[in-house]
Coordinates of C-alpha atoms in Angstrom, one line a residue:
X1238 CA 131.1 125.9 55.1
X1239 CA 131.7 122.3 56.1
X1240 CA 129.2 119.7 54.7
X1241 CA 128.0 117.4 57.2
X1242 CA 128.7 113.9 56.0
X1243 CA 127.3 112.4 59.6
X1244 CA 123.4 114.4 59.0
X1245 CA 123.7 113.3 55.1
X1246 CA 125.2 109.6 55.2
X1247 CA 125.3 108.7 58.6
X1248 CA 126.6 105.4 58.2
X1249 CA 129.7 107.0 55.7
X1250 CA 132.9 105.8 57.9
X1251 CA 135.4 106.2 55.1
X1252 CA 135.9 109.6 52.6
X1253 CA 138.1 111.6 51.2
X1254 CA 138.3 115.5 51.5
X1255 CA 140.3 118.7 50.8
X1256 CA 141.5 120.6 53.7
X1257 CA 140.2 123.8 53.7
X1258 CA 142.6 125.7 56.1
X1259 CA 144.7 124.7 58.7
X1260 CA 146.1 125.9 62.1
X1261 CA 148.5 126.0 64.9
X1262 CA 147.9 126.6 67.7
X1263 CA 150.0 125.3 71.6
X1264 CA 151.8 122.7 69.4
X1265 CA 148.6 121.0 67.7
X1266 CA 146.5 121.6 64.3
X1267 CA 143.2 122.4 63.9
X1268 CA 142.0 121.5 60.3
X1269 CA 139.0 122.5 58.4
X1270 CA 137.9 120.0 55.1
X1271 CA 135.0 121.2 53.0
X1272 CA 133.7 117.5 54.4
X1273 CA 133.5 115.1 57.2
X1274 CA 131.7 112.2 58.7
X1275 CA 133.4 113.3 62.1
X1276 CA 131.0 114.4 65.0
X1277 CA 131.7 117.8 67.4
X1278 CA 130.5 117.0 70.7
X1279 CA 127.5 118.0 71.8
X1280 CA 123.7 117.4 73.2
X1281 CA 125.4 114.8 74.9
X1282 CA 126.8 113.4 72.3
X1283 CA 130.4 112.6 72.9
X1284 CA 132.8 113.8 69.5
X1285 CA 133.8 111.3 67.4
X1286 CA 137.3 110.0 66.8
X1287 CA 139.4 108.6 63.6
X1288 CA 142.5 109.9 61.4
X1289 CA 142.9 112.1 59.0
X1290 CA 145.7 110.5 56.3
X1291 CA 147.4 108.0 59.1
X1292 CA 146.9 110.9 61.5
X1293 CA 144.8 110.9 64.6
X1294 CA 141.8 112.7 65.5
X1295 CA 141.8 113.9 69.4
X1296 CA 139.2 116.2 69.1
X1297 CA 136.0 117.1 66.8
X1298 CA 134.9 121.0 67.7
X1299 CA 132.6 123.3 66.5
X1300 CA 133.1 126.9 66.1
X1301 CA 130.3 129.5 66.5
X1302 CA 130.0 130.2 63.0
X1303 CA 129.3 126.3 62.3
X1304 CA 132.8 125.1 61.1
X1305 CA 134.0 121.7 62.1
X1306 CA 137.5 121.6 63.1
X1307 CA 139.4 118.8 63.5
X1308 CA 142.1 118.7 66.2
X1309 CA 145.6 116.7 65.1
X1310 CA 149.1 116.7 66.9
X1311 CA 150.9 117.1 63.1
X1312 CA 150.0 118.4 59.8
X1313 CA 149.3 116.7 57.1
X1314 CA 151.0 116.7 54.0
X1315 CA 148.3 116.4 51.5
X1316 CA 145.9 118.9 50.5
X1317 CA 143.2 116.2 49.4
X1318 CA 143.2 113.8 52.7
X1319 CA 141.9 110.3 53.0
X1320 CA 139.6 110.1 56.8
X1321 CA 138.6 107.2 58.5
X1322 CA 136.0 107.0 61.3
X1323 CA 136.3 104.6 64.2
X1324 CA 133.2 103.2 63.2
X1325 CA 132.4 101.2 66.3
X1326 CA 132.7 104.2 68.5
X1327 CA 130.1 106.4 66.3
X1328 CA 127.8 103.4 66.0
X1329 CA 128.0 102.7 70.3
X1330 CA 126.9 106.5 70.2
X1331 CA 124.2 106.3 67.8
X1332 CA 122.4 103.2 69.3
X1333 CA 123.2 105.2 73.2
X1334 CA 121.5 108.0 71.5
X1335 CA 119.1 106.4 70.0
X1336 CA 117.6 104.1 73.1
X1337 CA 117.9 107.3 75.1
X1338 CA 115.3 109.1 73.0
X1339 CA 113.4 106.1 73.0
X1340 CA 113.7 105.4 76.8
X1341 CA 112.8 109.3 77.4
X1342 CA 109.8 108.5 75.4
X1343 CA 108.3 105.2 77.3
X1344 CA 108.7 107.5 80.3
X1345 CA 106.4 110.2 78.9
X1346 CA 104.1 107.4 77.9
X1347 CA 103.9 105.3 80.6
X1348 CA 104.7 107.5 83.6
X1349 CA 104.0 111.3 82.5
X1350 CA 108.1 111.5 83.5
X1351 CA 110.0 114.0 81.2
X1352 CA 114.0 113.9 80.7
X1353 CA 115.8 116.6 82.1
X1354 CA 119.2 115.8 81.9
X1355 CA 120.6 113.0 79.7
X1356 CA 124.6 111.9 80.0
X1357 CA 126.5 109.6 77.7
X1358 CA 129.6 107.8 79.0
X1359 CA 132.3 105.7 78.2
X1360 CA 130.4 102.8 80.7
X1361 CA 126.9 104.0 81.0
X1362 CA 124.1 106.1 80.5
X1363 CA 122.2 107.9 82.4
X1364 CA 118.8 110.4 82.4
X1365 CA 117.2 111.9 85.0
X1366 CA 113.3 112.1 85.3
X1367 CA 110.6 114.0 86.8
X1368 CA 109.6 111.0 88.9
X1369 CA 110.4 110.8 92.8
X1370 CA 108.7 107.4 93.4
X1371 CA 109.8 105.3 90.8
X1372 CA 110.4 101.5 92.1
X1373 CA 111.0 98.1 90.3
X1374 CA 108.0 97.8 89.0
X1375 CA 108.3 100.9 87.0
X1376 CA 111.5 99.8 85.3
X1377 CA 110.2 96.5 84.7
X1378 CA 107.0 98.0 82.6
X1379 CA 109.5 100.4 81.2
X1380 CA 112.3 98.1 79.8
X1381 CA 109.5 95.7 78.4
X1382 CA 107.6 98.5 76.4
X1383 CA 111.3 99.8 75.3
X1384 CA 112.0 96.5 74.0
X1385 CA 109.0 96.1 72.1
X1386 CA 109.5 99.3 70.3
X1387 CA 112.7 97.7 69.6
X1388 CA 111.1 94.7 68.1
X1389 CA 108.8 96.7 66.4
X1390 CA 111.3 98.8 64.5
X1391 CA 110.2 101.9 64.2
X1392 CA 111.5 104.3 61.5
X1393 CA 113.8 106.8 62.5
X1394 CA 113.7 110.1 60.6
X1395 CA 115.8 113.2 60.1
X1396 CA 114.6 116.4 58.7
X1397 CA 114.7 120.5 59.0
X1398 CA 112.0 122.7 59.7
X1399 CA 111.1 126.1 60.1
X1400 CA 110.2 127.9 62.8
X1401 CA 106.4 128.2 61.8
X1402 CA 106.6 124.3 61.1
X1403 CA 107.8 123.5 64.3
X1404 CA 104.4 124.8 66.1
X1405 CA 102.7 122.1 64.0
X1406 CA 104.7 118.9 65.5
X1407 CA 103.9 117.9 69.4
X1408 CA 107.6 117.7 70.2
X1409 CA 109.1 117.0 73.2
X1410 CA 110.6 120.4 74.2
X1411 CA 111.1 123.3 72.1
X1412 CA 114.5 124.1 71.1
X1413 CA 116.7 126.7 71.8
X1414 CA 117.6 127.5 68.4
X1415 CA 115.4 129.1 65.9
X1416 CA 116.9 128.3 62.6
X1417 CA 117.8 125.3 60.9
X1418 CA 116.0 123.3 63.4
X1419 CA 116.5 119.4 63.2
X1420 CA 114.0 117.1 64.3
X1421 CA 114.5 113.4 65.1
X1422 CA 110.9 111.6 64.5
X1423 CA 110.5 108.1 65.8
X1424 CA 107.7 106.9 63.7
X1425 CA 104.9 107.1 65.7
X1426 CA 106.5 107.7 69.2
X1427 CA 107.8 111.0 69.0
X1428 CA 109.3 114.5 67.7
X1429 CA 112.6 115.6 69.1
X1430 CA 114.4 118.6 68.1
X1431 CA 118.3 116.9 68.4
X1432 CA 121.2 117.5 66.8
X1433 CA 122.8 114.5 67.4
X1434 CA 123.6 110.9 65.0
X1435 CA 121.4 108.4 65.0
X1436 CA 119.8 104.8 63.9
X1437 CA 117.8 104.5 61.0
X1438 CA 115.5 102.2 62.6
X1439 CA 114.5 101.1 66.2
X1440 CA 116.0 97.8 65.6
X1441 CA 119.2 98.6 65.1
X1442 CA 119.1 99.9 69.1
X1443 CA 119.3 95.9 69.6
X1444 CA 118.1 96.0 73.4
X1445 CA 117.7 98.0 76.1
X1446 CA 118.6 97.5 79.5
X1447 CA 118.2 99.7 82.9
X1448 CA 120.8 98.3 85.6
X1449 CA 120.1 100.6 88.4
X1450 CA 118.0 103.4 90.0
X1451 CA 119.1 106.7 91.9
X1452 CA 117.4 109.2 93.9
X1453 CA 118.3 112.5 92.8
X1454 CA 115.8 115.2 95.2
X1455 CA 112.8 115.3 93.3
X1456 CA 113.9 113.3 90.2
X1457 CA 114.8 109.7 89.8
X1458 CA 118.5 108.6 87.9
X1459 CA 118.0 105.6 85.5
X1460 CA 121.3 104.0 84.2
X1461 CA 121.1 101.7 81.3
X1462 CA 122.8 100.3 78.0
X1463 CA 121.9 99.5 74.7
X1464 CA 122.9 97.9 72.0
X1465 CA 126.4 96.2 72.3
X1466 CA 127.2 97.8 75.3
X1467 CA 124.3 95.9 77.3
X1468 CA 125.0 92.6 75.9
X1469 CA 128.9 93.1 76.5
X1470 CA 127.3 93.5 80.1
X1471 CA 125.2 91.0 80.0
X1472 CA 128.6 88.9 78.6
X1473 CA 130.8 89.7 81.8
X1474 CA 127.8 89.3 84.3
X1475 CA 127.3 85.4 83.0
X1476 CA 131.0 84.8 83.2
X1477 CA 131.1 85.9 86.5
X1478 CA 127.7 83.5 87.3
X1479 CA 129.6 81.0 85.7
X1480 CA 132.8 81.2 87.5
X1481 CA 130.9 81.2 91.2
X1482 CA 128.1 78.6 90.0
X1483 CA 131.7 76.2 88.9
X1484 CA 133.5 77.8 92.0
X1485 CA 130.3 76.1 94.5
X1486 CA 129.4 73.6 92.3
X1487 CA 125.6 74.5 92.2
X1488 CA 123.0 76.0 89.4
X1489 CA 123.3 80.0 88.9
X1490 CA 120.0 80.2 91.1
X1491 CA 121.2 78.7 94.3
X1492 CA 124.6 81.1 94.1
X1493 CA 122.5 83.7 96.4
X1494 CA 121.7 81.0 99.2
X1495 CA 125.4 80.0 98.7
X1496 CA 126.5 82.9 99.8
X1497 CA 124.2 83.8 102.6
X1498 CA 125.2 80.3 104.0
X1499 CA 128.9 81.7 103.4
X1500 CA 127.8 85.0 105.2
X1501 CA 126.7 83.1 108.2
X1502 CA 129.5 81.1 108.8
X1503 CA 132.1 83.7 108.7
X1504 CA 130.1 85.9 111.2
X1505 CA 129.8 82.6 113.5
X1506 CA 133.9 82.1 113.3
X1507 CA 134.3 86.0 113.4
X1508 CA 132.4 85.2 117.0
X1509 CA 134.5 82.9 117.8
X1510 CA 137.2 85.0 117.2
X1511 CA 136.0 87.1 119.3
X1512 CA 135.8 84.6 122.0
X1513 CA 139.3 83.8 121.3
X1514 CA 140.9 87.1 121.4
X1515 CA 139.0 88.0 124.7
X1516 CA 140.1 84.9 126.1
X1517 CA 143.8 85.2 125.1
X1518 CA 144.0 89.0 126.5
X1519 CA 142.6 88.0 129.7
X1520 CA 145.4 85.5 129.7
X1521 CA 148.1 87.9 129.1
X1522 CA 146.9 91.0 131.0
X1523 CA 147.3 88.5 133.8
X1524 CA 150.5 87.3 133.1
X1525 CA 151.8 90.9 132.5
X1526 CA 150.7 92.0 135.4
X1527 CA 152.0 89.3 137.6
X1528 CA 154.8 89.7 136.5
X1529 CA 155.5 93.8 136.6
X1530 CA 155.5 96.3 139.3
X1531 CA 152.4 98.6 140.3
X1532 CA 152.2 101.8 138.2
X1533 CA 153.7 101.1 134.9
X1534 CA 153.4 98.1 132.8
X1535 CA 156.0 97.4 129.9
X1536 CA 156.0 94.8 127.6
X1537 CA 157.2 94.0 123.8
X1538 CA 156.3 91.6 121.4
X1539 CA 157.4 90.2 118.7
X1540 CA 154.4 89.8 116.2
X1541 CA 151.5 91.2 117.4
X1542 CA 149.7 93.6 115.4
X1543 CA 148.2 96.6 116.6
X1544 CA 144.9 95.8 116.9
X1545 CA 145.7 93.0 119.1
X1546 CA 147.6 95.5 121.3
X1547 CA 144.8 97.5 121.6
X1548 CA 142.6 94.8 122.7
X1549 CA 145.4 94.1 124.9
X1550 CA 146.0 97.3 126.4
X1551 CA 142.1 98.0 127.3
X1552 CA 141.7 94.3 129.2
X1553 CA 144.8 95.3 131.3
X1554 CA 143.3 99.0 132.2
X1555 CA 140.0 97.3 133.0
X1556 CA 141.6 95.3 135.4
X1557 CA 144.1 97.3 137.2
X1558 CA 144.9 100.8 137.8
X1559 CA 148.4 101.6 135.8
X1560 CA 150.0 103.3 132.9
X1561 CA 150.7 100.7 129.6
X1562 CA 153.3 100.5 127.1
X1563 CA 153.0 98.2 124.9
X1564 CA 155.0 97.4 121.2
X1565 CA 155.3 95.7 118.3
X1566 CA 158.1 94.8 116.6
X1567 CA 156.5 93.4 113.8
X1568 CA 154.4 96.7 113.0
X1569 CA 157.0 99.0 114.6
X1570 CA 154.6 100.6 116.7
X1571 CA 154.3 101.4 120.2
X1572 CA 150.9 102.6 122.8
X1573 CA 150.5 104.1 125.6
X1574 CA 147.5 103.9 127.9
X1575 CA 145.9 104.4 131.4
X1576 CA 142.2 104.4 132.7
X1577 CA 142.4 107.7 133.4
X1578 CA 143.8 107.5 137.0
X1579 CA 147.8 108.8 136.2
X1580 CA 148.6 113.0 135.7
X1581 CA 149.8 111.8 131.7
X1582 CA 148.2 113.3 128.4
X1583 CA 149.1 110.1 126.2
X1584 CA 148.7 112.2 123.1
X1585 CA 150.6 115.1 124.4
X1586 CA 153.8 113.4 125.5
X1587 CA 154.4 111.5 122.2
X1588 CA 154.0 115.0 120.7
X1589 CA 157.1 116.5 122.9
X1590 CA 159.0 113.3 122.9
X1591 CA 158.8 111.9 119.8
X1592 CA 160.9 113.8 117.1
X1593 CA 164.3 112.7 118.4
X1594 CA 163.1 109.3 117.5
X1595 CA 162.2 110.1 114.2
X1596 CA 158.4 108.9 115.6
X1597 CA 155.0 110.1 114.3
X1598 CA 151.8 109.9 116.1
X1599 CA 149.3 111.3 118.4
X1600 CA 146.3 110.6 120.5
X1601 CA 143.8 111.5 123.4
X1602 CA 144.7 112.0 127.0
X1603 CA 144.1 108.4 127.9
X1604 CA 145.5 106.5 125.0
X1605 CA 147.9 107.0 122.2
X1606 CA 150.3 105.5 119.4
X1607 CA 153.3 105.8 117.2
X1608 CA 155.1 104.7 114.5
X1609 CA 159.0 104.5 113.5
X1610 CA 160.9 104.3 110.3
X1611 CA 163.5 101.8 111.9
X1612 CA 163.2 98.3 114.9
X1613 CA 166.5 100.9 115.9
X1614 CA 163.7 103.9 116.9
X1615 CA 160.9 101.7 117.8
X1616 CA 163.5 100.4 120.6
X1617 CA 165.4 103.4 121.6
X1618 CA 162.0 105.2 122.4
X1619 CA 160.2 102.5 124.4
X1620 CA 163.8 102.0 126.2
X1621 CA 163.6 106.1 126.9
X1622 CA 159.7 105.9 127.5
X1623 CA 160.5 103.2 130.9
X1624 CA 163.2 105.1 132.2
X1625 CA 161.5 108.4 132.0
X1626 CA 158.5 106.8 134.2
X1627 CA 159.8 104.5 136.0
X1628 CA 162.4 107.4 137.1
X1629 CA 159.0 109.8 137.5
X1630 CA 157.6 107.1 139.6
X1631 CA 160.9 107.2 142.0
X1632 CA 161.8 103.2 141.1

């Protein structure tokens, strides 16, 4: 059996060990050493990674018998192997793990909220709670008692128990195993059965931080940091204050106001805009239809967009009675539209007549557009598309 380096030195990061046995299996090695500091997932707990003499660890896994086996991509030569743990990962995990209890715990305290989920990521953490109504002031009272336990650091303590030991502790839930049950005790908070890596004191979690709030049903979603992950957070979050209180000239607290004023004056000149556009589509419907013949309106441009075509297109069925095609060469798109007053299904003639023009697109009955690979298709369609109406129409 494997000895546990990670439950009897938790802070061992380098070690030497014999390989026990070794195998292949899909092209990658699974090794067994009679010890290791390297964590299987599990709990929540992600596995830890390293090398194994110069080789890299992908994967930590334990069997159902309790081995640890430690997945390589070659095998190494050795039979006595040096291992080195990527420290910083297994210490982010243990201060993660470590605040979570401790969060779980100022829940119960404060709120009567129990965990019943708990995720670890490679951004964020999350737990979910048994509380439905949980608002700003809850996390507010919850990060500041957090953070004092932090400040107070608490021991953290690892031990096994027995099954008729167990009834004498007030932990948190009982566990589902019933032998070689491991508790983690934060000195005077709480008793958890976990078998997961942790601080040795409260302090070491360094600080605690919830940075937003979900409703899941009947539960509430906390997501939060510790440790080095929240003040790498805390790190970006004041560069990018920095950067917009330089960018606006103006303190960190007067970057909100900057930006509602910014708010409002882009929704005044998106008015405007507006203004503009209906103004300028007025202009054109009129000149397009001044200058065409009753029934069928035709007209292409050069650098319009779409959208304004559409705009287009509506003002001139609003103000006249006829069947619109309209395209852009820019876009290579063309529409067609009515008000609803001509015997054409917009959507259904582009269906039937657009493959030869190597065309997609669709629409309703009273307005549709297309696309085309090539100006030479955009232009050979709207050339067939007049002479097929305006032949219809008996011009």
């Amino acid at each position: 059996m494997t000895k546990k380096l990670y439950y009897t030195s938790s802070k061992a990061s380098q070690w030497d060990a014999k390989i026990l046995e070794c195998i292949e299996e899909n092209g990658f090695y699974y090794i067994t050493l009679d010890e290791t500091a390297f964590y299987p997932e599990g709990g929540g707990q992600p596995s830890d990674t390293g090398t194994i003499e110069g080789i890299t660890v992908l994967d930590v896994i334990k069997t159902d018998d309790g081995n640890i086996l430690h997945k390589v991509e070659s095998r190494p030569v050795s039979k006595v192997v040096h291992c080195e743990l990527d420290w910083s990962r297994r210490f982010d995990h243990m201060q993660q793990h470590s605040g979570q209890h401790l969060l779980s715990a100022v829940c119960r305290e404060l709120f009567d909220a129990n965990t019943v989920s708990f995720h670890l990521g490679k951004e964020y953490l999350t737990i979910d709670i048994t509380e439905s109504r949980w608002t700003e002031v809850h996390t507010i009272a919850a990060e500041k008692q957090v953070n004092q336990y932090i400040i107070e650091n608490h021991e953290l303590l690892t031990y096994y128990v027995s099954k008729e030991q167990l009834q004498k502790l007030p932990v948190v839930k009982m566990p589902k195993v019933t032998e070689n049950i491991r508790i983690v005790e934060i000195e005077g908070i709480e008793y958890n059965p976990c078998g997961g890596t942790h601080v040795e004191r409260t302090g070491e979690i360094g600080l605690i931080k919830i940075f937003k709030t979900e409703k899941q049903k009947e539960l509430t979603r906390l997501y939060f940091k510790c440790g080095f992950r929240a003040l790498n957070d805390f790190s970006e979050s004041l560069d990018i204050l920095s950067a917009l209180s330089n960018k606006f000239n103006t303190g960190r607290k007067e970057i909100f106001n900057r930006v509602e004023k910014l708010e409002s004056d882009y929704n005044q000149l998106l008015s405007a805009n507006e203004k503009l556009k209906l103004e300028n589509a007025n202009f054109l419907a009129d000149s397009i239809l001044a200058a065409n013949k009753e029934g069928f309106i035709s007209h292409i441009f050069e650098d319009s967009t779409v959208k304004e075509l559409q705009y287009l297109s509506a003002t001139i069925v609003k103000k006249k009675k006829v069947l619109v095609l309209l395209a852009s060469r820019k876009e290579q798109k063309v529409m067609l539209s009515h008000s609803g007053s001509f015997p054409v299904h917009c959507g259904q003639y582009f269906k039937a007549e657009l493959g030869p023009f190597n065309g997609r697109g669709g629409g309703s009955e009273q307005a549709a557009q297309a696309g085309f690979a090539t100006q030479n298709d955009l232009i050979a369609f709207y050339q067939f598309t007049i002479e097929k109406f305006r032949q219809d129409s008996g011009e």
